[in-house]
XYZ file of C-alpha atoms in Angstrom:
241
model
C 0.000 0.000 0.000
C 1.314 3.454 -0.925
C 1.853 5.795 2.030
C 0.874 9.179 0.608
C 3.171 12.095 -0.169
C 6.892 12.095 0.656
C 8.922 15.320 0.482
C 12.567 16.339 0.679
C 13.999 19.836 0.314
C 14.910 23.068 2.069
C 12.993 25.673 4.096
C 10.563 26.255 1.227
C 9.354 22.657 1.532
C 9.761 22.591 5.311
C 7.143 25.325 5.359
C 7.643 27.175 8.644
C 6.775 30.845 9.005
C 4.259 33.472 10.021
C 0.537 33.833 9.449
C -0.818 35.712 6.439
C -4.330 37.067 7.029
C -4.735 34.355 9.627
C -3.710 31.561 7.242
C -0.927 29.398 8.668
C 2.204 28.956 6.585
C 2.761 25.286 5.822
C 4.560 23.358 3.118
C 3.278 23.407 -0.447
C 3.829 19.637 -0.449
C 1.614 19.281 2.613
C -1.115 21.385 0.986
C -0.841 19.145 -2.074
C -1.161 16.046 0.100
C -4.281 17.441 1.766
C -5.812 18.219 -1.629
C -5.048 14.697 -2.826
C -6.544 13.239 0.346
C -3.247 11.576 1.259
C -1.039 11.432 4.377
C 2.169 13.454 4.376
C 5.740 12.598 5.382
C 8.128 15.561 5.227
C 11.897 15.429 5.747
C 12.907 18.880 4.466
C 15.116 21.052 6.691
C 15.803 24.780 6.684
C 18.880 25.916 4.784
C 19.314 22.575 3.038
C 21.462 22.101 -0.034
C 21.786 18.966 -2.121
C 24.421 17.483 0.213
C 21.990 17.874 3.131
C 19.333 15.923 1.258
C 21.738 13.045 0.714
C 23.578 13.157 4.028
C 20.864 14.222 6.494
C 17.348 13.980 5.104
C 17.563 10.622 3.335
C 19.327 8.939 6.293
C 16.564 10.242 8.570
C 13.998 8.796 6.183
C 15.780 5.423 6.240
C 15.847 5.486 10.042
C 12.102 6.041 10.356
C 10.579 4.231 7.366
C 10.545 0.630 6.223
C 13.217 0.124 3.541
C 10.635 -1.005 0.973
C 8.074 1.716 1.789
C 6.346 3.171 -1.272
C 4.542 6.465 -1.700
C 1.886 7.799 -4.046
C 3.941 10.934 -4.734
C 7.580 11.678 -3.976
C 8.645 15.336 -3.996
C 12.129 16.810 -4.227
C 12.578 20.582 -4.414
C 16.216 21.503 -3.868
C 18.762 23.823 -5.453
C 17.672 27.270 -4.277
C 20.396 27.542 -1.635
C 22.903 25.829 -3.905
C 22.458 28.237 -6.804
C 22.446 31.301 -4.537
C 25.843 30.375 -3.154
C 29.061 31.833 -4.572
C 30.452 28.280 -4.736
C 27.680 27.056 -7.062
C 29.123 24.320 -9.254
C 26.685 22.632 -11.665
C 29.181 19.859 -12.413
C 29.166 18.924 -8.730
C 25.448 19.522 -8.187
C 24.145 17.408 -11.081
C 25.302 13.919 -10.012
C 24.232 14.575 -6.431
C 20.832 15.845 -7.575
C 20.468 12.826 -9.864
C 21.251 10.508 -6.947
C 18.613 12.156 -4.758
C 15.932 12.224 -7.445
C 16.559 8.574 -8.325
C 16.215 7.674 -4.641
C 12.799 9.356 -4.538
C 11.709 7.884 -7.882
C 12.504 4.361 -6.716
C 10.044 4.785 -3.856
C 7.168 6.691 -5.458
C 4.476 5.988 -8.017
C 4.881 9.572 -9.221
C 7.928 11.768 -8.690
C 7.669 15.561 -8.660
C 10.449 18.122 -8.738
C 10.542 21.841 -9.525
C 12.494 24.547 -11.270
C 13.720 27.710 -9.531
C 12.228 31.225 -9.924
C 14.165 33.575 -12.211
C 13.919 36.524 -9.816
C 15.583 34.708 -6.930
C 17.000 36.409 -3.855
C 18.583 39.745 -3.071
C 21.124 40.204 -4.501
C 19.653 38.261 -7.401
C 21.155 34.882 -8.156
C 21.164 35.902 -11.820
C 21.709 33.916 -15.002
C 22.955 30.804 -13.240
C 19.354 30.098 -12.159
C 18.452 29.103 -15.702
C 21.541 26.909 -15.902
C 20.258 25.139 -12.800
C 16.764 24.862 -14.283
C 18.002 23.206 -17.468
C 19.983 20.780 -15.336
C 16.912 20.001 -13.207
C 14.762 19.405 -16.269
C 17.402 17.195 -17.884
C 17.745 14.976 -14.826
C 13.959 14.887 -14.374
C 13.534 13.664 -17.944
C 16.114 10.935 -17.361
C 14.273 9.713 -14.249
C 10.710 10.169 -15.632
C 9.976 12.777 -12.952
C 7.280 15.413 -13.345
C 8.412 19.043 -13.211
C 6.594 21.951 -11.596
C 7.825 25.035 -13.464
C 8.340 27.933 -11.029
C 10.413 30.148 -13.332
C 7.783 32.926 -13.305
C 6.773 32.482 -9.671
C 6.824 35.921 -8.040
C 4.615 38.608 -6.534
C 3.994 40.649 -3.411
C 1.375 38.239 -2.050
C 3.284 35.084 -2.939
C 6.856 35.801 -1.834
C 8.331 37.329 1.293
C 10.515 40.413 1.059
C 13.668 38.318 0.625
C 12.307 37.078 -2.730
C 13.152 33.516 -1.718
C 10.605 32.208 0.779
C 6.913 31.864 -0.117
C 4.249 33.500 1.996
C 1.357 31.427 3.326
C -0.535 32.262 0.136
C 2.584 31.521 -1.906
C 2.761 28.013 -0.476
C -0.852 27.399 -1.495
C -0.148 28.812 -4.957
C 2.810 26.427 -5.278
C 0.560 23.548 -4.240
C -1.878 24.513 -6.985
C 0.921 24.366 -9.546
C 2.009 20.983 -8.227
C -1.554 19.677 -8.370
C -1.957 20.860 -11.975
C 1.103 18.846 -12.964
C -0.040 15.787 -11.016
C -3.596 15.983 -12.378
C -2.254 16.162 -15.926
C -0.480 12.882 -15.188
C -3.686 11.249 -13.983
C -3.627 11.897 -10.233
C -7.000 12.476 -8.589
C -7.216 15.912 -6.972
C -10.044 15.884 -4.461
C -10.202 19.545 -3.458
C -8.743 22.914 -4.397
C -6.349 23.886 -1.562
C -7.789 27.415 -1.540
C -11.096 25.890 -0.451
C -9.396 24.665 2.743
C -8.598 28.136 4.113
C -10.561 31.202 5.191
C -9.345 34.764 5.613
C -10.791 38.221 5.927
C -8.859 41.176 4.505
C -9.601 44.717 5.679
C -8.464 48.069 4.259
C -6.568 48.878 7.464
C -4.980 45.435 7.472
C -3.831 45.881 3.881
C -2.228 49.227 4.716
C -0.427 47.703 7.691
C 0.643 44.718 5.609
C 1.976 46.898 2.814
C 3.886 49.055 5.282
C 5.451 46.008 6.933
C 6.381 44.550 3.557
C 7.912 47.829 2.391
C 9.988 48.028 5.578
C 11.213 44.461 5.240
C 11.891 44.903 1.529
C 14.014 48.000 2.205
C 16.028 46.027 4.786
C 16.606 43.273 2.229
C 17.760 45.799 -0.389
C 20.222 47.328 2.101
C 21.555 43.882 2.979
C 21.883 43.072 -0.732
C 23.820 46.277 -1.365
C 26.170 45.405 1.511
C 26.747 41.938 0.056
C 27.559 43.371 -3.372
C 29.984 45.837 -1.816
C 31.656 43.050 0.153
C 32.001 41.038 -3.043
C 33.648 43.930 -4.836
C 36.075 44.339 -1.964
C 36.967 40.656 -2.085
C 35.347 39.659 1.200
C 33.522 36.455 2.079
C 29.780 36.225 1.728
C 27.324 34.915 4.315
C 25.685 31.584 3.539
C 22.171 31.852 2.058
C 19.273 30.928 4.337
C-alpha cells in the first residue's frame, strides 16, 4: 500500500513561518497532500542544499521508514540555496541531484520536482538560475519525474521580502501548480487547496501589511547592497538561508 506524499527539500518545503491574514504557513507539499486526500511525510530542513538531502534527510527517512516503503507521490525541491551560493558548481550539483531524485523515484508511483524562480534572492542569483533549471529538467527527464515550473513564480502576495521564501498564500499557490502537474499525469485531486482556508482582509490590514512589507523589503535591499559591496572588496559572503 502506498503511504501518501513524501517530500525532501529546504525551508521552502519545510514550510515554517508566520501567518498571512490568519492563514498558517505550511509546506506546499503538505497542501498538495491534503488536496489529494493523502497522508504526508516531510523530511525537508531549513537551509538545506543537495548534500543535506543526501547526508541528512535521506538517512533520517531510512531510520524512520521501512526500507521497501512506497509512496503515491515523492517530492524533491532543492537547489535554491545551492544556486544562490558563490560556490555554485553545476558539475558537482548534477550527479548529487540525480542521486537524490533517483532515490525518490525508486520509492514513489509519481515523482515531482521543480524549477527555480528567475527573480531569486537579493542580490539576485542571476543567469545561473536558468543553468540550474536546465539541469533540473534534464535529470527529471532521465528519471521520468514530473516538473513543476516555477520560473515565473513571483509577486507581493506570494513571496516574502527576501524574494526567496513563499508566503502562506505563496505556499498554497505552489501547491496549486504541483496539483496541476499531477492531475495532468492522472492523479485524482479531491479539493482545491484554496477551499481549505478562510481569511478576511480589511483596508486597514492591507495598509499595515503593505507598510510592513515595504519596511522588510528595504532592509533586504540594504543587505543586498552590503553583500555586493563586500564582493567587490573581495570579502567572504554569508551563507544563504
